[in-house]
Coordinates of N, CA, C and O and ligand atoms in Angstrom, one line a residue:
X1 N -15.9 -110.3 82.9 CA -15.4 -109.2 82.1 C -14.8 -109.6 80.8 O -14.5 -108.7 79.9
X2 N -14.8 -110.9 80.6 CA -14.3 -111.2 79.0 C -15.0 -110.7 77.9 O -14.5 -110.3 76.9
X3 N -16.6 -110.8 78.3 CA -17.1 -110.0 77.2 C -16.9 -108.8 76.8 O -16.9 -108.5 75.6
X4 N -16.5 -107.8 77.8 CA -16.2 -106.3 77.8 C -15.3 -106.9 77.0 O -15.5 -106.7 75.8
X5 N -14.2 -107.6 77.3 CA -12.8 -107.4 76.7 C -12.9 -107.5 74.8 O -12.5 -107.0 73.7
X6 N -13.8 -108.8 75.5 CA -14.2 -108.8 73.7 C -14.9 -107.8 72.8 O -14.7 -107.6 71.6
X7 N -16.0 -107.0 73.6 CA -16.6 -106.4 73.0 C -15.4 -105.2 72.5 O -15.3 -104.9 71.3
X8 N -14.7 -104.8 73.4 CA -13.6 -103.7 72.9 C -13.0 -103.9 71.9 O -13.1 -103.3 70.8
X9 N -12.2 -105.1 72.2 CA -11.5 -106.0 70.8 C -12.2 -105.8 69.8 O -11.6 -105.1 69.0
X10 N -13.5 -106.2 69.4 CA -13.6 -106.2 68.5 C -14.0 -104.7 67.4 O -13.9 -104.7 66.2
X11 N -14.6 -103.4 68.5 CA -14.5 -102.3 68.0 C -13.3 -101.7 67.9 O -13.5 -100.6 67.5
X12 N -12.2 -102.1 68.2 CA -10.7 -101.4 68.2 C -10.5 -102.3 66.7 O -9.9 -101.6 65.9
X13 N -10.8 -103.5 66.3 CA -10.1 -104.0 65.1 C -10.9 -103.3 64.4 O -10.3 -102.5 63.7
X14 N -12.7 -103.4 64.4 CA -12.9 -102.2 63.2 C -12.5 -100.9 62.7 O -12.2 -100.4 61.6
X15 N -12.6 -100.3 64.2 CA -12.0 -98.8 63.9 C -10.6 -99.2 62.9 O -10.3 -98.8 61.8
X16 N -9.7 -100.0 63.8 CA -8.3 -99.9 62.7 C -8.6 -100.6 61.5 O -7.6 -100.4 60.8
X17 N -9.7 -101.5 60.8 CA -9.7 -101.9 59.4 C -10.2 -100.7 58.9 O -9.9 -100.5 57.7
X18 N -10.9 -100.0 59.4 CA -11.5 -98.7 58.9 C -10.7 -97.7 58.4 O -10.9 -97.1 57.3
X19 N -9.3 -97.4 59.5 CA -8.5 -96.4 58.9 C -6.7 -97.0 58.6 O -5.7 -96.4 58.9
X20 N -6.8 -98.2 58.0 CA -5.8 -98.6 58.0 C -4.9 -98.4 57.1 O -5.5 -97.6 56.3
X21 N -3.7 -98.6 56.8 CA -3.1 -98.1 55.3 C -3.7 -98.7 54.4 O -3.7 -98.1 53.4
X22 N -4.4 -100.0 54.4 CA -4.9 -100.5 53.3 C -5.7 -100.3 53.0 O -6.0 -100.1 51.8
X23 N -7.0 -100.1 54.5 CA -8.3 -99.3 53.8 C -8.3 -98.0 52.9 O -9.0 -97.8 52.0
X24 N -7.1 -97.1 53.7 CA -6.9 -96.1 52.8 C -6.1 -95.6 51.1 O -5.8 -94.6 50.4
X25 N -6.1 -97.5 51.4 CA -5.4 -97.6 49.4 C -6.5 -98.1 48.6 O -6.7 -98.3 47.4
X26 N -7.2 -98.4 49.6 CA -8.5 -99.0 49.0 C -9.5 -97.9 48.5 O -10.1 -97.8 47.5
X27 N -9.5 -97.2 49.7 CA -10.6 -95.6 49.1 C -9.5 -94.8 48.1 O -10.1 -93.9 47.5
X28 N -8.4 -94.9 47.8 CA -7.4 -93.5 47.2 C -8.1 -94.4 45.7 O -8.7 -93.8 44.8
X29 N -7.8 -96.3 45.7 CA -8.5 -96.6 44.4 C -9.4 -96.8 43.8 O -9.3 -97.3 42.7
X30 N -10.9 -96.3 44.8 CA -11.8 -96.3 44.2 C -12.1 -95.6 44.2 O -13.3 -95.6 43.9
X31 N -11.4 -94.2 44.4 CA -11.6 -93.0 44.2 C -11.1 -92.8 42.3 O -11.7 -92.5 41.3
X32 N -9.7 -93.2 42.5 CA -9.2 -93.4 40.8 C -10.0 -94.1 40.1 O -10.0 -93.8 38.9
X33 N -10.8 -95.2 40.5 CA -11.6 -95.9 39.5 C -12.5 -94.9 39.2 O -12.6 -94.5 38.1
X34 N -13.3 -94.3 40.3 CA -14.5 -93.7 39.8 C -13.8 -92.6 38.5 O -14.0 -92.8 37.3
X35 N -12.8 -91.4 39.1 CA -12.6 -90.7 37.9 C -12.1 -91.4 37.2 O -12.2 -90.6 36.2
X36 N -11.5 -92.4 36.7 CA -11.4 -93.2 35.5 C -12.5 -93.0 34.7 O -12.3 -92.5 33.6
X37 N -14.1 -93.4 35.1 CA -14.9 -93.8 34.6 C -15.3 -92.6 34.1 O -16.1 -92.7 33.2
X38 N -15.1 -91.5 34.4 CA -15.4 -89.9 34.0 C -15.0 -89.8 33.3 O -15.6 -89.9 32.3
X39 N -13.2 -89.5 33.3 CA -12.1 -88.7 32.6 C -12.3 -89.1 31.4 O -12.2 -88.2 30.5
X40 N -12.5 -90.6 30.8 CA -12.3 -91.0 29.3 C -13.2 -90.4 28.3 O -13.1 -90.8 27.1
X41 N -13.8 -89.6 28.7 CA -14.8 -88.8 27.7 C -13.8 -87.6 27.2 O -14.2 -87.1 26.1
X42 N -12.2 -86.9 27.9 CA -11.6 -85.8 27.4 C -11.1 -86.8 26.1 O -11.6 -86.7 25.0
X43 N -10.1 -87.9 26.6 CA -9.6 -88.3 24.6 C -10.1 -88.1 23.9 O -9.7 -87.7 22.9
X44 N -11.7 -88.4 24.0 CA -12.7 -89.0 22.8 C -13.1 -87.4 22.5 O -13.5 -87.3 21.3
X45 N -13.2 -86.3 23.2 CA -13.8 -84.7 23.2 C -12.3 -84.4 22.2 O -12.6 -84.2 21.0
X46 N -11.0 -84.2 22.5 CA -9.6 -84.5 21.3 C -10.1 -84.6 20.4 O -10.5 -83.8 19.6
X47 N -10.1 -86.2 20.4 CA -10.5 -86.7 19.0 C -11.3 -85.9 18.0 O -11.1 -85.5 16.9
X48 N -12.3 -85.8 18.9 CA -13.8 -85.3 17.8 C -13.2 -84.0 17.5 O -13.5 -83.4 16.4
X49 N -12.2 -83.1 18.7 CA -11.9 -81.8 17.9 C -11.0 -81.5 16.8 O -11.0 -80.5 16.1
X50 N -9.9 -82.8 16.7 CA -9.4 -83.0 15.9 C -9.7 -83.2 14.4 O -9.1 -82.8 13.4
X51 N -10.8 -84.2 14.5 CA -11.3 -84.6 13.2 C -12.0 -83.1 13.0 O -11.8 -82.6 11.9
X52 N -12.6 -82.5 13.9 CA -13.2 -81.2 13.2 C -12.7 -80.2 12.5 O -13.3 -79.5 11.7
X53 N -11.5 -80.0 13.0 CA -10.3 -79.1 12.8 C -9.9 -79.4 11.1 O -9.9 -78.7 10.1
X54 N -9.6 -81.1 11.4 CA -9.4 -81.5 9.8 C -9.9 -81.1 9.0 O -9.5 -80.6 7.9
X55 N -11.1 -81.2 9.5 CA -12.4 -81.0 8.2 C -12.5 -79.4 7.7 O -12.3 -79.0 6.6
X56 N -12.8 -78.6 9.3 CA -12.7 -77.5 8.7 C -11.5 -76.5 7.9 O -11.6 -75.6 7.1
X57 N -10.3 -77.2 8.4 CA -9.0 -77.1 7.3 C -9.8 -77.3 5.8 O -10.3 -76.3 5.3
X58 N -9.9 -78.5 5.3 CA -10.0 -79.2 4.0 C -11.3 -78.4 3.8 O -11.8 -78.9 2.8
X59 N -12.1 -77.7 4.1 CA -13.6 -76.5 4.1 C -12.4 -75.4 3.2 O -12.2 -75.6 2.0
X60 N -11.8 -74.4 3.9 CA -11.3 -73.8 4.0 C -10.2 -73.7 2.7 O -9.9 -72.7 2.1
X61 N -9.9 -75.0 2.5 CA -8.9 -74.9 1.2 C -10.2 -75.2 -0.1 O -9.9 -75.3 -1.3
X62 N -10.9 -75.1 0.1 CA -12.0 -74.8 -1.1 C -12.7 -73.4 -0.9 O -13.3 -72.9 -1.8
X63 N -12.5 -72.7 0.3 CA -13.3 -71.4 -0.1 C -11.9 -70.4 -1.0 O -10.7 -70.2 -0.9
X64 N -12.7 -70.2 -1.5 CA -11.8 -68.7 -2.8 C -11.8 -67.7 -1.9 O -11.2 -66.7 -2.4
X65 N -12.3 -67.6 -0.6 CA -12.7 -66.3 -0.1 C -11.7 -66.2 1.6 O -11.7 -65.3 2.4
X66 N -10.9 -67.5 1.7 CA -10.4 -67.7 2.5 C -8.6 -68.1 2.7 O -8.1 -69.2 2.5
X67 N -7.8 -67.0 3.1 CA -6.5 -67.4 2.9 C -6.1 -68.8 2.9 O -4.9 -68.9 2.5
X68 N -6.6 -69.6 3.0 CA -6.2 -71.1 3.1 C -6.5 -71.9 1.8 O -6.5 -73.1 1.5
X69 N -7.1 -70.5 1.1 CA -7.9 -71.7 -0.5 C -6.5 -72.2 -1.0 O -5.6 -71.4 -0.7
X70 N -6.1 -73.4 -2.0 CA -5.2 -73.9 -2.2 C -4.3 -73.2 -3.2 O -3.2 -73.6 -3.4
X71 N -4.7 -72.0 -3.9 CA -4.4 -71.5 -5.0 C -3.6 -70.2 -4.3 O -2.6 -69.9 -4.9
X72 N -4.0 -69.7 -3.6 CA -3.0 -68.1 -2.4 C -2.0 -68.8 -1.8 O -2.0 -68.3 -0.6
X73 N -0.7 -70.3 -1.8 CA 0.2 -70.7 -1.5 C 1.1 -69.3 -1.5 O 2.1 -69.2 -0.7
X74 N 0.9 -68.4 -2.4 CA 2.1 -67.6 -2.2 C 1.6 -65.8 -3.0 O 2.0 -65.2 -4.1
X75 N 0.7 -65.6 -2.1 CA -0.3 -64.7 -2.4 C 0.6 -63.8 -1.1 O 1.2 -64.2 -0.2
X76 N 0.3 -62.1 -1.7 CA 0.2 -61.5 -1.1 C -0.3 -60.1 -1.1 O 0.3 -59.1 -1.5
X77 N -1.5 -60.1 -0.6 CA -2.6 -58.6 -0.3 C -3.7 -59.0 -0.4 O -3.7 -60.2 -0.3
X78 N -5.0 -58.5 -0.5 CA -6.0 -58.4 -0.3 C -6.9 -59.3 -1.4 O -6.6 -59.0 -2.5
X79 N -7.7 -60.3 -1.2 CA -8.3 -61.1 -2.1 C -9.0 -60.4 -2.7 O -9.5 -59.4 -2.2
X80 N -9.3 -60.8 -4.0 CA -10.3 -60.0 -4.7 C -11.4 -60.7 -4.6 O -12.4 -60.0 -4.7
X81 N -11.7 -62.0 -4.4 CA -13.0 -62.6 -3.8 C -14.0 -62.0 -2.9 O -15.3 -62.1 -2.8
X82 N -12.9 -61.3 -2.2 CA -13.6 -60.3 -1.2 C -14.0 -59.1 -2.0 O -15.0 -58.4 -1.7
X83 N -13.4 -58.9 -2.8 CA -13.4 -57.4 -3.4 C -14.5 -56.9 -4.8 O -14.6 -55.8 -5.4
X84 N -15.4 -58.2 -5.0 CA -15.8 -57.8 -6.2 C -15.6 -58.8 -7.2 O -16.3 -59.4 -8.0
X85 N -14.4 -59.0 -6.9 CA -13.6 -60.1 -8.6 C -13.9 -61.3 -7.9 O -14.5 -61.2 -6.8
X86 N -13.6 -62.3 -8.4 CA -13.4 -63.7 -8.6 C -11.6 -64.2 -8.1 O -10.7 -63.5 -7.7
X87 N -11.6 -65.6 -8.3 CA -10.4 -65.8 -7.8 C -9.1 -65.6 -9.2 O -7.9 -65.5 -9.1
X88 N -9.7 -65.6 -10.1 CA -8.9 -64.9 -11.5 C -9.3 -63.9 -12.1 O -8.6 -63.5 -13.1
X89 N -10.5 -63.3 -11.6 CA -10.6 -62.1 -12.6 C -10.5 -60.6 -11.4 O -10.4 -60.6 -10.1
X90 N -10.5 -59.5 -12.5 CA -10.6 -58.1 -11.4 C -11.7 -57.7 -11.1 O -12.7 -58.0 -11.9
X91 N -11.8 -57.1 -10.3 CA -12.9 -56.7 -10.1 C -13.5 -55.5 -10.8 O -12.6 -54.7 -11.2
X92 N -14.8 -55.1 -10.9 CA -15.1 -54.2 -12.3 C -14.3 -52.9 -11.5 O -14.2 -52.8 -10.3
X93 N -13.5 -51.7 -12.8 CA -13.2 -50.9 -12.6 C -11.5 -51.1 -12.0 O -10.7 -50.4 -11.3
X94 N -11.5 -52.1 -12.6 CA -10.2 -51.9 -11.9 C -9.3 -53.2 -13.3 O -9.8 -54.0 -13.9
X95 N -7.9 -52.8 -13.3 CA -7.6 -53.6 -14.5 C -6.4 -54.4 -13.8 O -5.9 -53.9 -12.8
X96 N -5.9 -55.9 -14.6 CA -4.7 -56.3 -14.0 C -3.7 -55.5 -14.1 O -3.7 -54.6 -15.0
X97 N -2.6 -55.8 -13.3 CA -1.2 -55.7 -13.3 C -0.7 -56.4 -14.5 O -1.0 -57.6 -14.7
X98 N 0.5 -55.3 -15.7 CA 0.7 -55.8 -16.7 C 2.3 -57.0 -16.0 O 2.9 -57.8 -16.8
X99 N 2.5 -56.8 -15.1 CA 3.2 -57.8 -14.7 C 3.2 -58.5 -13.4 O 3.3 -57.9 -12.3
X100 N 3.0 -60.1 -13.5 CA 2.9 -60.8 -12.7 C 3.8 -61.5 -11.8 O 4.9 -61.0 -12.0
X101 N 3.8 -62.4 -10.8 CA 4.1 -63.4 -10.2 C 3.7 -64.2 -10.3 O 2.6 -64.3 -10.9
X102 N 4.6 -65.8 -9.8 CA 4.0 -67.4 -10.1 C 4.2 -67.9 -8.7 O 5.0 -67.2 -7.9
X103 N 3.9 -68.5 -8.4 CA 4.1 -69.7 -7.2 C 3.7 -70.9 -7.8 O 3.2 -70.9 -8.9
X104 N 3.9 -72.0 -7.0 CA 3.5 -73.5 -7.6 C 3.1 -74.0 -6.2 O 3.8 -74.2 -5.2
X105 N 1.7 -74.3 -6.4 CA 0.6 -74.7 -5.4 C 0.5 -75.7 -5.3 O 0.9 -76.3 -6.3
X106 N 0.0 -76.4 -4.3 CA -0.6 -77.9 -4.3 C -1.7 -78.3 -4.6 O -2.5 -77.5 -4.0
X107 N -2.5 -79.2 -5.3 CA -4.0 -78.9 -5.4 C -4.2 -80.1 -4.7 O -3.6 -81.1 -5.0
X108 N -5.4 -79.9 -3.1 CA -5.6 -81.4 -2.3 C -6.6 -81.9 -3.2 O -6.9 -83.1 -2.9
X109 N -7.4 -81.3 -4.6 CA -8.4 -81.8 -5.5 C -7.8 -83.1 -5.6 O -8.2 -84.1 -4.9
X110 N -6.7 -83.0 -6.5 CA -6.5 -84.1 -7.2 C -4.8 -84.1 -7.1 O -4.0 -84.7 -7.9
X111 N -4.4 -83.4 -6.0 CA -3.1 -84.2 -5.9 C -1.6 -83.8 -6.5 O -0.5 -84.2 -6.2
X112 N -1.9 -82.7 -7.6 CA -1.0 -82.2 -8.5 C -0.8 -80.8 -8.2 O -1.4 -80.1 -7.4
X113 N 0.3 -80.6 -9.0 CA 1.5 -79.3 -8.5 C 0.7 -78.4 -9.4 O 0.6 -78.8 -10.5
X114 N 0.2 -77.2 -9.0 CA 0.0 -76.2 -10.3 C 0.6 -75.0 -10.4 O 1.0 -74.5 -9.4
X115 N 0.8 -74.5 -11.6 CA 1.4 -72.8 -11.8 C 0.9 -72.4 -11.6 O -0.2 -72.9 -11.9
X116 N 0.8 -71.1 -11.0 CA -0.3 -70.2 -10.4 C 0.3 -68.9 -10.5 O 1.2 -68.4 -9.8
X117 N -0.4 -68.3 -11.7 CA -0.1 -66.7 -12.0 C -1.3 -65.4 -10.8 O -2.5 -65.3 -10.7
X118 N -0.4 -64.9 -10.4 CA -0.5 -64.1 -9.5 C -0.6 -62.5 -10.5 O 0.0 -62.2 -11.5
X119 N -1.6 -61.7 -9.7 CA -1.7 -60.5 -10.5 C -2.4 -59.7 -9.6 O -3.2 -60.2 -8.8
X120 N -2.1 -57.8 -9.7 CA -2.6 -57.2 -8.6 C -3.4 -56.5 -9.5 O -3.3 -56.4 -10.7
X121 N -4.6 -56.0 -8.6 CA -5.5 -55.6 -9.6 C -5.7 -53.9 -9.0 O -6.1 -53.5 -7.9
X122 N -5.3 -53.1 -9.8 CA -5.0 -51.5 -10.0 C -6.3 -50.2 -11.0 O -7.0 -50.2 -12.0
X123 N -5.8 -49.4 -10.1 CA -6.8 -48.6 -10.5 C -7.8 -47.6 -9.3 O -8.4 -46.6 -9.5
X124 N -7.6 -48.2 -8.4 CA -9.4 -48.1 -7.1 C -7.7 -48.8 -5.6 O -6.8 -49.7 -5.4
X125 N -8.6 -47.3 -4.6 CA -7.9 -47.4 -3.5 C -7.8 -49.2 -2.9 O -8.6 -50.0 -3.4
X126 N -7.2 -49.4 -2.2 CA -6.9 -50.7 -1.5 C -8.4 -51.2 -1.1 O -9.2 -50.5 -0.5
X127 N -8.3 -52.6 -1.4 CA -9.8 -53.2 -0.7 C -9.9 -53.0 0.5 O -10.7 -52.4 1.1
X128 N -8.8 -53.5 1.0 CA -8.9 -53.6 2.5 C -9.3 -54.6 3.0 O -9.3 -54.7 4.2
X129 N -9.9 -55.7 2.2 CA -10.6 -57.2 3.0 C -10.2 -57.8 2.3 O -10.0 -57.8 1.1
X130 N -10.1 -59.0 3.5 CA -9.0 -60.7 3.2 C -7.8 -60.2 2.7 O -7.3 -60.3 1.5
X131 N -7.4 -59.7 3.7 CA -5.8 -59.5 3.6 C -5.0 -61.1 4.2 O -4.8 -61.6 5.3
X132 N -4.7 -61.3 2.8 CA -3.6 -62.9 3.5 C -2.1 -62.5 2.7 O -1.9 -61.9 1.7
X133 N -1.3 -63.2 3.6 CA 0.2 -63.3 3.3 C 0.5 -65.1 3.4 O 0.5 -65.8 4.4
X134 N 0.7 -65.5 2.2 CA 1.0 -66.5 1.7 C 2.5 -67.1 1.4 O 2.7 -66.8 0.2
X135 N 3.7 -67.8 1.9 CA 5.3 -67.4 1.3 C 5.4 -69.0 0.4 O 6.4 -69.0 -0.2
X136 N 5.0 -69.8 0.3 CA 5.0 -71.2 -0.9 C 6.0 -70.9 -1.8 O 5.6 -70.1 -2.7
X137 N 7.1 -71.3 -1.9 CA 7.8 -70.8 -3.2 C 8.0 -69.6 -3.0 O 7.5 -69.1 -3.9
X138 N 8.4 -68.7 -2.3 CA 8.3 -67.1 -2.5 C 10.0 -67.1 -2.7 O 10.8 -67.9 -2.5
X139 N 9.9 -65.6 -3.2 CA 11.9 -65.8 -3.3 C 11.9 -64.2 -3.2 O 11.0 -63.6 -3.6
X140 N 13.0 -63.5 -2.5 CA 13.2 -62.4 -2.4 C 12.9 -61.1 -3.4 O 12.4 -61.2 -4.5
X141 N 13.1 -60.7 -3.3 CA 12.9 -59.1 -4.5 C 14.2 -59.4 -6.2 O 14.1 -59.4 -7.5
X142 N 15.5 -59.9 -5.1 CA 16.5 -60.1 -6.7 C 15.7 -61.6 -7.3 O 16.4 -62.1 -8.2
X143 N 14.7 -62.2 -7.1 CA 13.6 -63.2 -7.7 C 12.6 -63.1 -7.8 O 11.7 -63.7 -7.4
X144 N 12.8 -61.7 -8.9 CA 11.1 -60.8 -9.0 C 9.8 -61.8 -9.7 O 8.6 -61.5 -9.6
X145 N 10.3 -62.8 -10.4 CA 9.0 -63.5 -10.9 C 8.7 -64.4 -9.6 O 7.6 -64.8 -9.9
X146 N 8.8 -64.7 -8.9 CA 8.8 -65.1 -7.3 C 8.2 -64.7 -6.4 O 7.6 -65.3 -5.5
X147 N 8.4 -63.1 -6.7 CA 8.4 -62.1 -5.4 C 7.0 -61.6 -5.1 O 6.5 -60.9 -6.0
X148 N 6.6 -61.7 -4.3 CA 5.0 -61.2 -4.0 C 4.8 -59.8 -2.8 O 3.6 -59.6 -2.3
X149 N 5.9 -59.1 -2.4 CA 6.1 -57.9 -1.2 C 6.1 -56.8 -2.0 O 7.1 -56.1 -1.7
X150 N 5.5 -56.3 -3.0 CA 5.8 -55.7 -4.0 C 4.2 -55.1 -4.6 O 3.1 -55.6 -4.5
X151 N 4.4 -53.9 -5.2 CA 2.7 -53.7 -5.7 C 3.3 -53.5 -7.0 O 4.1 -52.8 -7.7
X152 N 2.6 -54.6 -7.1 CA 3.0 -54.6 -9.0 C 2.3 -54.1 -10.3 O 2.5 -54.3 -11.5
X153 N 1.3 -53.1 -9.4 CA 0.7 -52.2 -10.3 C 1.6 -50.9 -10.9 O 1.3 -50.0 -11.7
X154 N 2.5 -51.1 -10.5 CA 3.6 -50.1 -10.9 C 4.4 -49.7 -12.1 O 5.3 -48.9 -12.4
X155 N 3.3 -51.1 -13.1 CA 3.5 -51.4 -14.5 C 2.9 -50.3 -15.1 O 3.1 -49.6 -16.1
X156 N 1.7 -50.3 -14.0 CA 0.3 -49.7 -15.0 C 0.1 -48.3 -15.6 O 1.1 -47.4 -15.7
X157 N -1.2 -48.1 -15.8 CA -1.0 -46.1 -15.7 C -1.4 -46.2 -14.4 O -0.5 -46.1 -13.6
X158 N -2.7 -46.4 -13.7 CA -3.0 -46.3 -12.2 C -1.9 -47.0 -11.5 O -1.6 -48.0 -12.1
X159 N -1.0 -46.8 -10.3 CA -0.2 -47.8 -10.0 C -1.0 -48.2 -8.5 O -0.5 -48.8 -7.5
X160 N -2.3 -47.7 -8.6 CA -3.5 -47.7 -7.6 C -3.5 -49.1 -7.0 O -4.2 -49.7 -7.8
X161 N -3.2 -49.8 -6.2 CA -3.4 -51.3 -6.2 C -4.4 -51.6 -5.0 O -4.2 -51.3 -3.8
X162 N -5.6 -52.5 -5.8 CA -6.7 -52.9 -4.9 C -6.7 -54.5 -4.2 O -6.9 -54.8 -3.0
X163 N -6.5 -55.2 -5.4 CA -6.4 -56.6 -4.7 C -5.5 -57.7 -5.6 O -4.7 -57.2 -6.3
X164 N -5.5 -58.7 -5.6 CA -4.9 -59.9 -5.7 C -6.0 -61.1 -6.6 O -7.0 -61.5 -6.1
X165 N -5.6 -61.3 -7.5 CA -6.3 -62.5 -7.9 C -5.1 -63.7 -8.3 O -3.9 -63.4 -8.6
X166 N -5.5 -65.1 -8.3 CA -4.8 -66.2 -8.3 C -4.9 -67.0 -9.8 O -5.7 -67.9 -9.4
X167 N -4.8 -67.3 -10.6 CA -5.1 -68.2 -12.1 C -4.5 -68.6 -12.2 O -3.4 -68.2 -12.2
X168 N -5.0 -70.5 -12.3 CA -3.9 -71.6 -12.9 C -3.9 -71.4 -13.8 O -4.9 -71.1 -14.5
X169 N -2.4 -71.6 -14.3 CA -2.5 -70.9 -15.6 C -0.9 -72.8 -16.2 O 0.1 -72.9 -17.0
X170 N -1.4 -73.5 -15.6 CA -0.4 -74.8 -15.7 C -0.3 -75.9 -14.7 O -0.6 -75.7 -13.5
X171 N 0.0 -77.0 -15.2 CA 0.0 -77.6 -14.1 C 1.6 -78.2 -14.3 O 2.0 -78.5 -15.4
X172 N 2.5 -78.3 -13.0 CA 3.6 -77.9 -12.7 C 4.4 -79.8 -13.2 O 3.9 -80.9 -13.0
X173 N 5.8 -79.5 -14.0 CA 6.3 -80.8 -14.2 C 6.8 -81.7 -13.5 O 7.9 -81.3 -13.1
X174 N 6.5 -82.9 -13.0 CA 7.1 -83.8 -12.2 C 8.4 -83.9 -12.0 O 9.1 -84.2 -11.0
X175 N 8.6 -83.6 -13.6 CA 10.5 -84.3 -14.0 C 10.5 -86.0 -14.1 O 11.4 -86.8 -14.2
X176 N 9.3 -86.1 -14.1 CA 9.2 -87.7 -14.7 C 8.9 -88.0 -16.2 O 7.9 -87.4 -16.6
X177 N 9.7 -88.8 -17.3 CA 9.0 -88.8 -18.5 C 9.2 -88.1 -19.2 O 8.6 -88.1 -20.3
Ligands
LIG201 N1 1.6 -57.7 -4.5 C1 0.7 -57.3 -3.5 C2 1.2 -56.0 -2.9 C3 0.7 -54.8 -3.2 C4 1.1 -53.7 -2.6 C5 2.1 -53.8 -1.6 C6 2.6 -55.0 -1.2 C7 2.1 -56.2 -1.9

């Protein structure tokens, strides 16, 4: 009967190496290894959306037609890029505002501060497209050369206000020199 005994023995040790606490730290970590070997593709899917994000940011501060161009820091109404005009001029049929606004922009071109004259352009019902609100420098209503919440066609004969155009009109002093 020793063999019985042995044969038992030795199926009772497999069964318990089979479900032992260790076997079962053993499968919990090769379970984590395997998804290890998966999961590291999410940082690197981040990454790449990040760098894309960058990019398309720095896209974006070059379109004239997009709130984020670098020059609308402190714009507010409807672009005229959208509208017909350009990013400094009006669009036909419609004339500037005899009084403006400034803000001082950043340019990511090349790194420097610029003045940036702000002007609404009157005459022809509201564009209605690329409405951005920009506050960069903005300063309340008693800091009317500042203030951009305002239709500043109110100078004009039409006080009709259609859009927004942006012109450097300087580039801003360091205070160095
Ligand atoms: N300066 C743009 C604007 C026009 C009308 C009303 C608010 C703001």
């Amino acid at each position: 009967m020793r063999w019985l005994d042995e044969y038992f023995e030795r199926q009772t040790r497999h069964v318990a190496q089979q479900t032992s606490r260790r076997s079962a730290v053993t499968r919990i970590g090769q379970l984590l290894a395997g998804a290890a070997l998966a999961l590291p593709i999410l940082p690197f899917d981040r990454i790449a959306n990040h760098a894309h994000a960058a990019g398309a940011g720095k896209q974006k501060r070059d379109d004239e037609t997009a709130c984020d161009y670098w020059r609308y820091c402190a714009i507010d109404g409807f672009l005229c890029t959208c509208c017909g005009g350009t990013v400094s001029s009006c669009p036909p049929g419609t004339e500037a505002s005899k009084v403006v606004w400034i803000g001082t922009c950043h340019s990511h071109v090349d790194g420097r501060d610029y003045l940036i004259s702000y002007a609404d352009c009157c005459g022809v019902t509201s564009c209605g497209r690329c409405l951005c609100n920009a506050n960069v420098s903005e300063r309340p209503g008693y800091r009317m050369g500042v203030h951009n919440d305002i239709n500043w066609c109110m100078g004009n004969k039409s006080t009709m206000y259609h859009c927004t155009v942006a012109a450097a009109v300087g580039i801003a002093e360091t205070g160095k020199g």
